mmCIF file of C-alpha atoms in Angstrom:
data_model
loop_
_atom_site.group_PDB
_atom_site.id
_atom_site.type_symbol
_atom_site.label_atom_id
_atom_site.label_comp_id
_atom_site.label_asym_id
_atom_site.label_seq_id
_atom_site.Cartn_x
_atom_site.Cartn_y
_atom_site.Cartn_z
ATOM 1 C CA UNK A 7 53.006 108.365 105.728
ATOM 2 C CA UNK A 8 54.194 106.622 108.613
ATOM 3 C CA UNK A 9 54.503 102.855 109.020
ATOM 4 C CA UNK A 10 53.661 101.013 112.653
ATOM 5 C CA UNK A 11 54.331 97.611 113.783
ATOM 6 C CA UNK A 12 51.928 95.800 116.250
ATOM 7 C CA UNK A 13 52.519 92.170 117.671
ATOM 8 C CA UNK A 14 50.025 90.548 119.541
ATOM 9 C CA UNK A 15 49.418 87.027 120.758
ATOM 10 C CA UNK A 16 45.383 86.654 120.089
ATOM 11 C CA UNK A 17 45.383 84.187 123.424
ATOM 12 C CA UNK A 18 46.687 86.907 125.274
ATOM 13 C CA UNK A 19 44.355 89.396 124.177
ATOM 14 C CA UNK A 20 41.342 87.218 124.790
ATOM 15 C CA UNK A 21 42.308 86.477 128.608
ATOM 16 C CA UNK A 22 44.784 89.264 129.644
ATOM 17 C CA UNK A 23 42.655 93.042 130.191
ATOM 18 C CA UNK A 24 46.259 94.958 130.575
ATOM 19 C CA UNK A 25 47.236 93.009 127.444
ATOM 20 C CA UNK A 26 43.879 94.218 125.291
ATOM 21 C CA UNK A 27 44.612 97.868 127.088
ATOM 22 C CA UNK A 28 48.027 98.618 125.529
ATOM 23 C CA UNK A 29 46.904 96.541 122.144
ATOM 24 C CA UNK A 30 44.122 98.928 122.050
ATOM 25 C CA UNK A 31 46.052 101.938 122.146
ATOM 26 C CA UNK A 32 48.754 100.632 120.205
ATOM 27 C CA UNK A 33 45.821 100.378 117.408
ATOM 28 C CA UNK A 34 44.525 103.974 118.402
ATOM 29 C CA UNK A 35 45.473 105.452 114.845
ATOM 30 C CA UNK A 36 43.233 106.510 111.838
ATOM 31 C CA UNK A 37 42.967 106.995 108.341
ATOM 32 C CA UNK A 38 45.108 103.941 107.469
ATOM 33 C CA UNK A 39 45.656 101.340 105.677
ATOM 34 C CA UNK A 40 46.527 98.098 107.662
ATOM 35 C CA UNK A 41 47.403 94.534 107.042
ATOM 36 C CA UNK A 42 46.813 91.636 108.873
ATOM 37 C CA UNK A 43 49.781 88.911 109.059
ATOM 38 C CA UNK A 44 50.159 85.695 110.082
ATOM 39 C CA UNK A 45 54.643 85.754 110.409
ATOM 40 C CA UNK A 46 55.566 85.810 106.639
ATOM 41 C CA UNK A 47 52.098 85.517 105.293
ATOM 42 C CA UNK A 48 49.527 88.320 105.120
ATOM 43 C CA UNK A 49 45.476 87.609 106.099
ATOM 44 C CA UNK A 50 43.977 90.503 105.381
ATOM 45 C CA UNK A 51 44.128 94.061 104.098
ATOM 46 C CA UNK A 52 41.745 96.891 105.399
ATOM 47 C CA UNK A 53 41.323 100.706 105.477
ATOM 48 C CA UNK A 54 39.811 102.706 107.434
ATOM 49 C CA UNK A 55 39.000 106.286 108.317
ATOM 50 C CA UNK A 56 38.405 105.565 111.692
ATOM 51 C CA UNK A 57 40.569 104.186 114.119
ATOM 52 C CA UNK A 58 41.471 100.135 114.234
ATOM 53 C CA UNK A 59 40.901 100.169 117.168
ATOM 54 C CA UNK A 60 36.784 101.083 116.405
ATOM 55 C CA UNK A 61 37.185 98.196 113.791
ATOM 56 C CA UNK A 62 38.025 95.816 116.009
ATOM 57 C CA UNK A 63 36.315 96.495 119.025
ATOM 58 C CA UNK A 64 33.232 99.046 118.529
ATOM 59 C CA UNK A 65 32.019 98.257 114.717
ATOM 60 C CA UNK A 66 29.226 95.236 113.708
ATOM 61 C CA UNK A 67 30.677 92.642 112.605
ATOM 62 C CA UNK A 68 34.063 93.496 114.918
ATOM 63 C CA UNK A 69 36.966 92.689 113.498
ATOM 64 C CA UNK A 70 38.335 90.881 116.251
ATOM 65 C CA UNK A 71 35.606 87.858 115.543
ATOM 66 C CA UNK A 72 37.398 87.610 111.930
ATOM 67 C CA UNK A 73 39.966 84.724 111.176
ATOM 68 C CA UNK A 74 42.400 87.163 110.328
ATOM 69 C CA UNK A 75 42.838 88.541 113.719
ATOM 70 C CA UNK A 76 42.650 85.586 115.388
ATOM 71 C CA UNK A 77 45.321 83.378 113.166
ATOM 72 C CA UNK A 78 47.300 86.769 112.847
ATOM 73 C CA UNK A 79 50.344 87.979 114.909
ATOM 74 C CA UNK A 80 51.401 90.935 113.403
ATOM 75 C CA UNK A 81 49.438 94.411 112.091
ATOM 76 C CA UNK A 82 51.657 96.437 109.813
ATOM 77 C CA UNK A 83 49.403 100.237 110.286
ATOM 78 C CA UNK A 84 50.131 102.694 107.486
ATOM 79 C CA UNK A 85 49.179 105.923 108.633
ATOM 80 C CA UNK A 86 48.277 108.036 106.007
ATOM 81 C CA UNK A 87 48.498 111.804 105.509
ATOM 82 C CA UNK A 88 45.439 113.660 106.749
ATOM 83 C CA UNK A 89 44.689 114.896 102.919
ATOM 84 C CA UNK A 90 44.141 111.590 101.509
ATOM 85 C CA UNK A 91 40.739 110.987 101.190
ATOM 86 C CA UNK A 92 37.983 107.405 101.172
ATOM 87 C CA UNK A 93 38.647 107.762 97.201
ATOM 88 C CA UNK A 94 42.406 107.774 97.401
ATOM 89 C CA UNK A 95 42.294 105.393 100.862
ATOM 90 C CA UNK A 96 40.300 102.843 98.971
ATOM 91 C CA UNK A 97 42.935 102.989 95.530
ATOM 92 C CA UNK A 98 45.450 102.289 97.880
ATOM 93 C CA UNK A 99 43.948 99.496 99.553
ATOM 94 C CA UNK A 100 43.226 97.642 96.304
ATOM 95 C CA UNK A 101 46.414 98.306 94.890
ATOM 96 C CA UNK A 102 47.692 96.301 98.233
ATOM 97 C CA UNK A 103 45.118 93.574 98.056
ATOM 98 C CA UNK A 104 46.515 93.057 94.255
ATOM 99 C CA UNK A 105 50.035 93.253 95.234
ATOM 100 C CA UNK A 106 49.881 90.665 97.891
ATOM 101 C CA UNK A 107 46.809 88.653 97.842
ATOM 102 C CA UNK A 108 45.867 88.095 101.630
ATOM 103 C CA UNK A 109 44.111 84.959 101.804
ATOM 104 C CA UNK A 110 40.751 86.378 103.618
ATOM 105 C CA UNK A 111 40.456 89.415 100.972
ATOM 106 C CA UNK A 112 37.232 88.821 98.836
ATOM 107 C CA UNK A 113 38.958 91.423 96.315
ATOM 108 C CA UNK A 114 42.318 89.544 96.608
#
């Protein structure tokens, strides 16, 4: 597993196409977990075997419509090793949502 910090400024991202460019690789990763953060306090926690980017960008609903990502500042990506599976990705994910509660997490 390997951990990955993202800042972003949501303004910047909305009116800025070099700033969405290197967001969007920065979020270029997949099978991860990631959480959504707001400074201290965390939005959101997703998984996904896809990239975040896809999430945010490609899927219906997108991702980037969602409060979290637009109050957030701050992704923390867990990349996870290749052999964990939707099963395992999804235990994982729940077990985060219980640990920390994001406000936006129906589960939480």
């Amino acid at each position: 597993m390997e951990l990955k910090t993202v800042k972003y400024n949501y303004c910047n991202l909305v009116s800025n196409k070099q700033d969405i460019q290197k967001f969007k690789e920065e979020i270029s990763v997949s099978n991860i977990i990631y959480l959504f953060y707001n400074n201290s306090e965390c939005l959101y926690i997703g998984e996904t075997g896809t990239s975040l980017n896809d999430r945010c960008y490609k899927h219906t609903p997108k991702e980037s419509d969602k409060p979290w990502f637009k109050e957030g500042n701050l992704i923390h990506i867990i990349k996870l090793d290749e052999k964990i599976d939707i099963i395992a990705r999804q235990a994982l994910e729940s077990s985060f949502i219980l640990a920390y509660r994001p406000k936006y997490n129906k589960k939480g």
